[in-house]
Coordinates of C-alpha atoms in Angstrom, one line a residue:
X1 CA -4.1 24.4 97.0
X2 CA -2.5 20.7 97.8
X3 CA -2.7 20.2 94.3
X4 CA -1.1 23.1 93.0
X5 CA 1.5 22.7 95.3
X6 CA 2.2 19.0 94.4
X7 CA 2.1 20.0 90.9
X8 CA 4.0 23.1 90.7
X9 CA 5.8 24.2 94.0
X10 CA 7.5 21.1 95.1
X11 CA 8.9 20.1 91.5
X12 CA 10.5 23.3 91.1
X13 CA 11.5 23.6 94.8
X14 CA 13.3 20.2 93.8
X15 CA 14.6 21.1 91.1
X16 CA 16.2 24.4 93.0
X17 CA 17.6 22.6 95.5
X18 CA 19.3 20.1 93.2
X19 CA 20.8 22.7 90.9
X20 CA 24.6 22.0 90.5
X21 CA 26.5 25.6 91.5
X22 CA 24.3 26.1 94.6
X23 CA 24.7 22.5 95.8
X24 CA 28.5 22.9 95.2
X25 CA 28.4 26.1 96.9
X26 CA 26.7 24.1 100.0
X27 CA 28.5 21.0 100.2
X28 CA 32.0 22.9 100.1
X29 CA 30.9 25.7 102.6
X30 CA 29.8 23.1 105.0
X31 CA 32.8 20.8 104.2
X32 CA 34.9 23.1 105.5
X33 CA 33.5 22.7 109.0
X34 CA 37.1 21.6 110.8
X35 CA 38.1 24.7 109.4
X36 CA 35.6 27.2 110.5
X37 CA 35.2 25.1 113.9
X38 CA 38.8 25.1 115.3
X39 CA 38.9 29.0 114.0
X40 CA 35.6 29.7 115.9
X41 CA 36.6 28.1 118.9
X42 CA 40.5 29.3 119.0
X43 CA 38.8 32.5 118.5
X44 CA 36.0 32.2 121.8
X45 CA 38.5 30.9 123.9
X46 CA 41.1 34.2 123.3
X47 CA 38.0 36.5 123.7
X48 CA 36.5 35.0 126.5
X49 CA 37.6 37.7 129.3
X50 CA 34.8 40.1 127.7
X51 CA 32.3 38.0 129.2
X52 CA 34.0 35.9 131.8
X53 CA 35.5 38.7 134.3
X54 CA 39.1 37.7 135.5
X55 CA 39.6 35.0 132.8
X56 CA 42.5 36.7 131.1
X57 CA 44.3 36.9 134.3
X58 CA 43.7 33.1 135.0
X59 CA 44.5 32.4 131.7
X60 CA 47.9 34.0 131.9
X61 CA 48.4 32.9 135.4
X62 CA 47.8 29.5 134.1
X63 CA 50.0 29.6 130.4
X64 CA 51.6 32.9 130.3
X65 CA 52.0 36.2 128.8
X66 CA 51.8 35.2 125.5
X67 CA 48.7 32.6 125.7
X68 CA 47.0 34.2 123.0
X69 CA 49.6 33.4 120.4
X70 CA 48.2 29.6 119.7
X71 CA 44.7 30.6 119.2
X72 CA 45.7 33.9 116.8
X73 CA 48.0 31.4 115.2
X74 CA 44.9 28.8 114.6
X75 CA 42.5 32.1 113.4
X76 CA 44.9 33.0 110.9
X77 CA 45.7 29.9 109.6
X78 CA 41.5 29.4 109.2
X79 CA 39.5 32.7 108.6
X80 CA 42.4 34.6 107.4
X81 CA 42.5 31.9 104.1
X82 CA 38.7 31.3 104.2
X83 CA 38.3 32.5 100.3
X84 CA 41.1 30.3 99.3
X85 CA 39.6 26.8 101.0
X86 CA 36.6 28.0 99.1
X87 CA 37.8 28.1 95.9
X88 CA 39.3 24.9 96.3
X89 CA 35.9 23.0 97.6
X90 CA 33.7 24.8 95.5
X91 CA 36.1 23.6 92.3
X92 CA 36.3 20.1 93.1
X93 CA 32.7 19.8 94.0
X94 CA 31.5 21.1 90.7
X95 CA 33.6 19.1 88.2
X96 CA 32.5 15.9 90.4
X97 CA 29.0 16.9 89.3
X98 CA 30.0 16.9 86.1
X99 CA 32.3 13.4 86.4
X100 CA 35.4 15.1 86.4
X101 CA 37.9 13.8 89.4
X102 CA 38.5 17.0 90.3
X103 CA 41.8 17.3 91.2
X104 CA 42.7 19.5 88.4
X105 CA 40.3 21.3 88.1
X106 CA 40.5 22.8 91.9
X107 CA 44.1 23.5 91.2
X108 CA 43.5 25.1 88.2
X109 CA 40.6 27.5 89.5
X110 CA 42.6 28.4 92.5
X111 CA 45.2 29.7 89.9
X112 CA 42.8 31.6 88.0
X113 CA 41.6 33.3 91.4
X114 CA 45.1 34.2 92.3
X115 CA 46.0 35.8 88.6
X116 CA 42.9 38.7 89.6
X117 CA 44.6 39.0 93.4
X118 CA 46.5 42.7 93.6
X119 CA 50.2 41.5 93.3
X120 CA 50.9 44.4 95.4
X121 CA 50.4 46.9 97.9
X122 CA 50.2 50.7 97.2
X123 CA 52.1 52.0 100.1
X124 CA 54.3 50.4 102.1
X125 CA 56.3 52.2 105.0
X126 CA 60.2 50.6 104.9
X127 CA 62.8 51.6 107.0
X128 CA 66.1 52.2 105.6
X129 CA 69.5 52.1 106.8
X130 CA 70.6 55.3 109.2
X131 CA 66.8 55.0 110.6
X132 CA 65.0 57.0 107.7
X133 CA 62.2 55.8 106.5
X134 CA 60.9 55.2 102.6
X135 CA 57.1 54.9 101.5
X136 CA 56.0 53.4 98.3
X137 CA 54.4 50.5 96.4
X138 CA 55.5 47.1 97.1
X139 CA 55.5 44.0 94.3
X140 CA 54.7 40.3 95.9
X141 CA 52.6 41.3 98.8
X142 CA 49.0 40.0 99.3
X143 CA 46.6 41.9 101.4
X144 CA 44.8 39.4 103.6
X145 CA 41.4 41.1 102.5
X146 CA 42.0 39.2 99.3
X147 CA 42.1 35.7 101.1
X148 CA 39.9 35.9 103.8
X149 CA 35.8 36.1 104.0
X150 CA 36.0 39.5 102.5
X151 CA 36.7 38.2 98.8
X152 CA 34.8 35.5 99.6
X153 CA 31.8 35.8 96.8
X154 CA 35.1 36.7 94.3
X155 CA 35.9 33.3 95.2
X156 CA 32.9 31.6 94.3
X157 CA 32.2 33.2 91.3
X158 CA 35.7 32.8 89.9
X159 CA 35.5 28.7 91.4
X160 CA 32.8 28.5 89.5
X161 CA 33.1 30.2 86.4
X162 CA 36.9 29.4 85.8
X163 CA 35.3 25.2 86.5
X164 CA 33.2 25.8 83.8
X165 CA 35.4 26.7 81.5
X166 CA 37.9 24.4 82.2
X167 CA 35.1 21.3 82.3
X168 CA 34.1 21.8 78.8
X169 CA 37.5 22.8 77.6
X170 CA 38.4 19.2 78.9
X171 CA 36.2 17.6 76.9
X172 CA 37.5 18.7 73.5
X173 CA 39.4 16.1 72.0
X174 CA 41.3 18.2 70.0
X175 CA 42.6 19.7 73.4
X176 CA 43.5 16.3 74.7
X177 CA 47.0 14.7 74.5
X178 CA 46.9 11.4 74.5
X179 CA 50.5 9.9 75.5
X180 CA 51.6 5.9 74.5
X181 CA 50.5 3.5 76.9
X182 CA 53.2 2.4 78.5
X183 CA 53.3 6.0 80.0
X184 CA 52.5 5.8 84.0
X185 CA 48.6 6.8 84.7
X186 CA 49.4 9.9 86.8
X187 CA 51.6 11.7 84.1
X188 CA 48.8 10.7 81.1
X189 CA 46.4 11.7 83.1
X190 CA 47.9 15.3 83.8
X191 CA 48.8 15.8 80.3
X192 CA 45.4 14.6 79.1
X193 CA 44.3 18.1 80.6
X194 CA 47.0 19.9 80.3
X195 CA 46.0 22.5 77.5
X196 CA 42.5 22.8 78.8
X197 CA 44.0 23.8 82.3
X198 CA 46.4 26.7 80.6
X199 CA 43.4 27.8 78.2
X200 CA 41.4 28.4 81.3
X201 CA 43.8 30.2 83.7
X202 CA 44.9 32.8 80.4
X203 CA 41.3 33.5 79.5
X204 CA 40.7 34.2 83.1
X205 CA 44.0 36.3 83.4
X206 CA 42.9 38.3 80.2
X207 CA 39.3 39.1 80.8
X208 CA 40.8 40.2 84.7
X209 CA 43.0 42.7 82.4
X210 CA 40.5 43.7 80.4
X211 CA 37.9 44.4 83.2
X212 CA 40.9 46.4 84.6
X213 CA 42.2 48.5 81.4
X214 CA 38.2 49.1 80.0
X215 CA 35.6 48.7 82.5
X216 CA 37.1 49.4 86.3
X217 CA 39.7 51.9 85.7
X218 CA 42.4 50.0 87.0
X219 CA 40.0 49.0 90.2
X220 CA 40.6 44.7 90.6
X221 CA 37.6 42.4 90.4
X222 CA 37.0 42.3 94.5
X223 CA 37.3 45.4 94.9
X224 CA 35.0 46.5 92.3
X225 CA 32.5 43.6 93.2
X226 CA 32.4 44.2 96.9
X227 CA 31.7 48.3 96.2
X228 CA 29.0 47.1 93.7
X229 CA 27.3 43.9 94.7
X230 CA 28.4 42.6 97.9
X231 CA 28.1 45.3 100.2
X232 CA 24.4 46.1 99.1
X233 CA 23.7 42.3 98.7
X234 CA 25.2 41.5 102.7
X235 CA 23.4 44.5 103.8
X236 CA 20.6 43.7 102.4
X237 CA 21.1 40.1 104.0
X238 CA 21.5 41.6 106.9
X239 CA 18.1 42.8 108.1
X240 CA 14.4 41.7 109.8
X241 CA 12.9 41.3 105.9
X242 CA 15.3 38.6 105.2
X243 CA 15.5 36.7 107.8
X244 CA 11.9 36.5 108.5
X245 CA 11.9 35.1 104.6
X246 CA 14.5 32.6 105.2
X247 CA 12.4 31.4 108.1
X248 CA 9.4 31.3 106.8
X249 CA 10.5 29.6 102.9
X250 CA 12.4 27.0 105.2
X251 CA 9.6 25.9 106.5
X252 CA 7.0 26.7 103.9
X253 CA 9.3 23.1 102.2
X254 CA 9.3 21.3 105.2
X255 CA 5.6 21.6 105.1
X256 CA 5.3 20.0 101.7
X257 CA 7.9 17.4 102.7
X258 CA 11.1 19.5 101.0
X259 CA 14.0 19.8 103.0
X260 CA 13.5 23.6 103.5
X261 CA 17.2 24.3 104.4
X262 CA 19.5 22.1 101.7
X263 CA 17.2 23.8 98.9
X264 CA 18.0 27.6 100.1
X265 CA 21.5 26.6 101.8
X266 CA 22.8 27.5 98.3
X267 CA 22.1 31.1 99.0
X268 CA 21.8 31.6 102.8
X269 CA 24.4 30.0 103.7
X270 CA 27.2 31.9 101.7
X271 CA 25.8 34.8 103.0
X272 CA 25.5 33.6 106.7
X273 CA 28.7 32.5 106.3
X274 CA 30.2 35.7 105.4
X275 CA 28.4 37.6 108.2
X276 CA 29.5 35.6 110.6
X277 CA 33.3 35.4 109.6
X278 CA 33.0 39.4 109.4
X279 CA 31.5 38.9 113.5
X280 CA 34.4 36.7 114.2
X281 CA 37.6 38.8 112.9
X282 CA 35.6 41.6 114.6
X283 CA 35.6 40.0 117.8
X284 CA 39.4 38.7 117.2
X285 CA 40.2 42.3 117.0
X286 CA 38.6 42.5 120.1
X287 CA 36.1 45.6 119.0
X288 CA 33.9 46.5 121.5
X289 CA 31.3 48.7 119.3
X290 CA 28.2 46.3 119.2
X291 CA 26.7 48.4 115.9
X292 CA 29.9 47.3 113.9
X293 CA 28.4 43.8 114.1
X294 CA 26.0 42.2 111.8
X295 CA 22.8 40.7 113.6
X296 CA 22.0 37.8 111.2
X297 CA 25.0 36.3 111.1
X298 CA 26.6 32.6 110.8
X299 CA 24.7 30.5 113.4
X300 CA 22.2 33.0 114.0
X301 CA 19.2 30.8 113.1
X302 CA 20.4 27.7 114.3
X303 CA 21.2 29.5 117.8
X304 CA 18.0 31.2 118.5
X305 CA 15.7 29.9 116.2
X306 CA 15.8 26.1 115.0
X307 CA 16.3 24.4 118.3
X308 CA 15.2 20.9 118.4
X309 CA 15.1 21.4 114.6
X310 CA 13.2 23.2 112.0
X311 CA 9.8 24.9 113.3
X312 CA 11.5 24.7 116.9
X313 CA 9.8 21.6 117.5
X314 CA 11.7 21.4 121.1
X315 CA 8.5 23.2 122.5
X316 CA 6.3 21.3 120.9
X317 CA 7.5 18.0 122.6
X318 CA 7.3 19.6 125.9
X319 CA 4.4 21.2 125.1
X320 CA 3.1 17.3 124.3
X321 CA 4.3 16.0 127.7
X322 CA 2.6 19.1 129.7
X323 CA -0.6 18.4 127.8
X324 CA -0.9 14.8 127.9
X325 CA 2.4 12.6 128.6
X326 CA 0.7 9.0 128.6
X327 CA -1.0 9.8 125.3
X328 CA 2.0 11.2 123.6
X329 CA 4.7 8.7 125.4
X330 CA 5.5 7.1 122.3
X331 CA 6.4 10.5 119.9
X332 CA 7.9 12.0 123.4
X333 CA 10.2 9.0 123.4
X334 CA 10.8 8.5 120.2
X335 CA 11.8 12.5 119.5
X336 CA 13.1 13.8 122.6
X337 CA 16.7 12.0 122.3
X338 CA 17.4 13.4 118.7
X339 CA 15.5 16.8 119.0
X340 CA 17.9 17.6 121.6
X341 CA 20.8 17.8 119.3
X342 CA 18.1 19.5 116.7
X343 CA 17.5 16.3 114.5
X344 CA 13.7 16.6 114.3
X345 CA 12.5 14.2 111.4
X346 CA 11.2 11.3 113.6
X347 CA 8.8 14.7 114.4
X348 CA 8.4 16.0 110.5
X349 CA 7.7 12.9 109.0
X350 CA 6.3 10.8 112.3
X351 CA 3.8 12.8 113.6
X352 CA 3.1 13.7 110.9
X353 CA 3.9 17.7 110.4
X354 CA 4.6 17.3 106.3
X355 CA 1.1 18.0 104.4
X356 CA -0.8 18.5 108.0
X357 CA -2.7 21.2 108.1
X358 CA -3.2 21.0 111.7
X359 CA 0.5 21.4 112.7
X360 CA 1.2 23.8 109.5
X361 CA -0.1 27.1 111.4
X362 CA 2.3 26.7 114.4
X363 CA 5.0 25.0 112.4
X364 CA 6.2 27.7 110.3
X365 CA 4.5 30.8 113.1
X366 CA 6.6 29.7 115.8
X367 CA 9.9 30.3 113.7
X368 CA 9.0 33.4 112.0
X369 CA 8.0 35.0 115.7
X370 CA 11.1 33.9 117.4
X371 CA 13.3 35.0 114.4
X372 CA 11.7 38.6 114.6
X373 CA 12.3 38.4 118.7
X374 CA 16.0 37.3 118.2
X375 CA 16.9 39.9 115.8
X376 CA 15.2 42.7 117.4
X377 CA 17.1 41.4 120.5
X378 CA 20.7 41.4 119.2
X379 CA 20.0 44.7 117.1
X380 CA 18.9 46.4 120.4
X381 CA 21.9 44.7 122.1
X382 CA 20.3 43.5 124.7
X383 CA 21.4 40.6 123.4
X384 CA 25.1 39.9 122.4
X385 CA 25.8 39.2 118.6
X386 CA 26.8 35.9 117.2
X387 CA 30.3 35.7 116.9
X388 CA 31.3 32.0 117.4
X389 CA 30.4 29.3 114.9
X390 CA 28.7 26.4 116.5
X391 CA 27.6 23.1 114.8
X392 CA 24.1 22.9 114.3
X393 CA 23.4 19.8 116.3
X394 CA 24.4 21.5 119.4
X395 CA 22.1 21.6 122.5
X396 CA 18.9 24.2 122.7
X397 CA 20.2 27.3 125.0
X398 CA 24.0 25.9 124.7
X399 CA 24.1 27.3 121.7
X400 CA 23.2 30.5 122.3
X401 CA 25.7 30.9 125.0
X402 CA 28.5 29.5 122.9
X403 CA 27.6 31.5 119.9
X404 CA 27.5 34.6 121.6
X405 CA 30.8 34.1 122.6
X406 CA 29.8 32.9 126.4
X407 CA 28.0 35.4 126.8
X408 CA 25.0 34.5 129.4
X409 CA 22.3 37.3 126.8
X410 CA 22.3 34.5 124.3
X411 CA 21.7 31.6 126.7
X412 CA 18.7 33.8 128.8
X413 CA 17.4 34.7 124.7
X414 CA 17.7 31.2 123.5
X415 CA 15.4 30.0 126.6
X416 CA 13.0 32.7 126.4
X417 CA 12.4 31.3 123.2
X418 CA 11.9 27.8 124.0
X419 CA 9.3 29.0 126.3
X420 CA 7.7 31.0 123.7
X421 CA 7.6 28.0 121.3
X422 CA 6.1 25.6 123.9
X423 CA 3.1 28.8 124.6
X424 CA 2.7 28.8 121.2
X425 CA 1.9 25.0 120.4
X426 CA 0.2 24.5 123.7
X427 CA -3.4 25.2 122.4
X428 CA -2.7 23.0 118.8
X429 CA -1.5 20.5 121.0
X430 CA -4.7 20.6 122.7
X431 CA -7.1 21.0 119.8
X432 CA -5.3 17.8 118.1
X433 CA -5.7 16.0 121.2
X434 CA -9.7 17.0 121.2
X435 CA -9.6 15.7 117.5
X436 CA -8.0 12.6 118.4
X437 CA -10.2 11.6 120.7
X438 CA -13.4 12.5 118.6
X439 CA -12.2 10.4 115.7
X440 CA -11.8 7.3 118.4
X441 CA -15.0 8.0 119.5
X442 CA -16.9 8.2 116.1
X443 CA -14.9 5.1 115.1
X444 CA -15.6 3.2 118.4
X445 CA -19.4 4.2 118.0
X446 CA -19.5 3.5 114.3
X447 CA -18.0 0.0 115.1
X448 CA -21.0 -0.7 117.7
X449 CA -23.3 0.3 115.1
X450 CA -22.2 -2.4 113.2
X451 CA -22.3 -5.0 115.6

């Protein structure tokens, strides 16, 4: 089994994980962290009287009536315009993968997603003169649903796609314009791609007509894809089967030595992401039905589940100290400090966990049970859904208060859980301490044999 997994698993694992869109799709999601962050947190702190009771009243004692406005200013300049960072990050990653700068090529695939964007709104209530009032359709305004999370996978594809095009379009020299040399850099540069930029953008403007006039029935390219693919494909995200297969592939790869969650990050985490920003304008609207809210969303995992790191391994440290501390002083020592901000490889590769098939049974159990408590906890609402982003090094139990938006459920969940995963490594802790000290033994004995 080993041998098949050297051979044939962990190549094309490798391989997965290093494939150019999803790594794009990764790299830009979690480059915009300052964004998602400030929103997340802006966002907490205006919601915080749901869980905290008399905090609006402090809060308004303390800045005023209008306290609010800063944070709703910071959401909308964050969430509200997640789809267009997107595109941006997502463009300039991929034409650096393909040794393009990337300055253009961001600029010109944020075009090209524009030119599908509705260029109006059908009905719009304006007041006229005398008081009356006048509805109709309205040229030159955007609906935010076009710019925010909610076009969010119309943003990726159309990053990536309108990249493509404009990548190899680039590299046809009869496309290039070459100016003399005493022009400045900057300017031969921009004209160097100049042609393959506006071939891009008007082949992407005309297959967005066509799509419209043929295929659609006048119905936009969000629109029609969220109806289609993306609400099935979040639902779908949405639910026990999934996440119990994002926990258990995760850790499946850390097992061989893969690092489980850079190799599926290109599909989980534009998902997660997309959940959770749905949780987070929910909770900025201040909606109070709980079933509106998905349950695997945004930090879900990292709240609940990977605390002190993949495979939970915060209760197998402790789990290590209750069993034997002067035995395991060294690992304790040399894993505590970073498992408590979830940075567990001294753990993975120290121990070892990777290829060990004595720590491979609780390893990827642990997760998989705690991720089917966690969700069956939220959708039950005994626990309160995510609807904060948190940064994945945050504390064990911290994090489930702060991404349940300070709500005490996740901190009481995230605990329970650490418990769990210390009961749950107890008795391997115990049988690899028993192994341990058989193999000194034999070797002591075999040594006085010798003699």
């Amino acid at each position: 089994m080993m041998r098949f997994a050297e051979k044939y698993i962990m190549p094309a694992a490798a391989k997965f994980g290093n494939q150019r869109h999803l790594l794009a799709i990764r790299d830009a999601l979690i480059g915009m962290i300052a964004i998602t962050m400030i929103g997340a947190f802006a966002t907490l702190i205006n919601n915080l009287g749901g869980a905290i009771k008399g905090y609006d009243n402090m809060m308004e004692a303390i800045f005023g009536a209008n306290w609010k406005t800063l944070g709703g200013d910071i959401w909308w300049g964050t969430f509200a315009f997640m789809t267009v960072f997107a595109v941006v990050g997502i463009a300039h990653k991929l034409a650096r993968s393909y040794g393009d700068e990337g300055f253009e090529a961001m600029l010109v695939a944020l075009a090209s997603y524009f030119v599908l964007v509705p260029q109006s709104l059908a009905a719009v209530s304006v007041t006229l003169e005398g008081g009356d009032t006048a509805t109709g359709g309205a040229w030159g305004f955007i609906s935010w649903n076009s710019l925010n999370t909610t076009a969010l996978f119309t943003g990726i594809i159309v990053a990536i796609v309108a990249t493509e095009i404009f990548v190899r379009l680039a590299k046809v020299k009869q496309l290039v314009i070459k100016l003399p040399d005493g022009v400045p850099p900057a300017v031969s540069k921009a004209f160097a791609k100049l042609l393959p930029g506006m071939l891009t953008i008007f082949i992407v403007a005309l297959v967005g007509l066509l799509f419209r006039l043929y295929i659609s029935d006048g119905v936009f390219f969000n629109d029609w894809l969220n109806s289609v693919l993306v609400k099935p494909l979040t639902n779908a995200a949405d639910s026990l089967g999934f996440a119990v297969a994002i926990a258990f592939f995760v850790h499946f790869f850390w097992a061989l030595g893969l690092h489980g969650p850079n190799i599926l990050g290109g599909i989980t985490t534009p998902l997660l992401t997309a959940l959770g920003n749905q949780n987070i304008d929910l909770y900025a609207k201040n909606v109070t039905d709980l079933d509106k809210y998905a349950v695997l969303a945004g930090p879900f995992l990292d709240a609940f589940v990977y605390m002190g790191g993949s495979g939970t391994t915060i209760g197998l440290l402790i789990a290590m100290f209750i069993v034997n501390r002067r035995r395991n002083k060294q690992m304790i020592a040399l894993g505590t400090p970073p498992s408590l901000f979830n940075i567990n490889e001294p753990i993975i590769f120290g121990l070892p966990i990777v290829l060990n098939p004595v720590w491979l049974i609780p390893f990827i159990l642990t997760p998989i049970l705690l991720t089917i408590i966690s969700y069956l906890a939220v959708a039950s609402h005994l626990v309160y859904p995510v609807v904060s982003t948190i940064p994945w090094v945050t504390p064990p139990i911290i994090g489930g208060y702060l991404a349940t938006g300070g709500h005490v459920s996740g901190a009481v969940l995230a605990a329970v859980n650490v418990v769990i995963s210390i009961i749950v490594y107890l008795p391997f802790v115990v049988v690899a301490e028993r192994m341990e000290v058989r193999k000194a033994t034999e070797t002591s004995n075999n040594n006085s044999l010798n003699l």
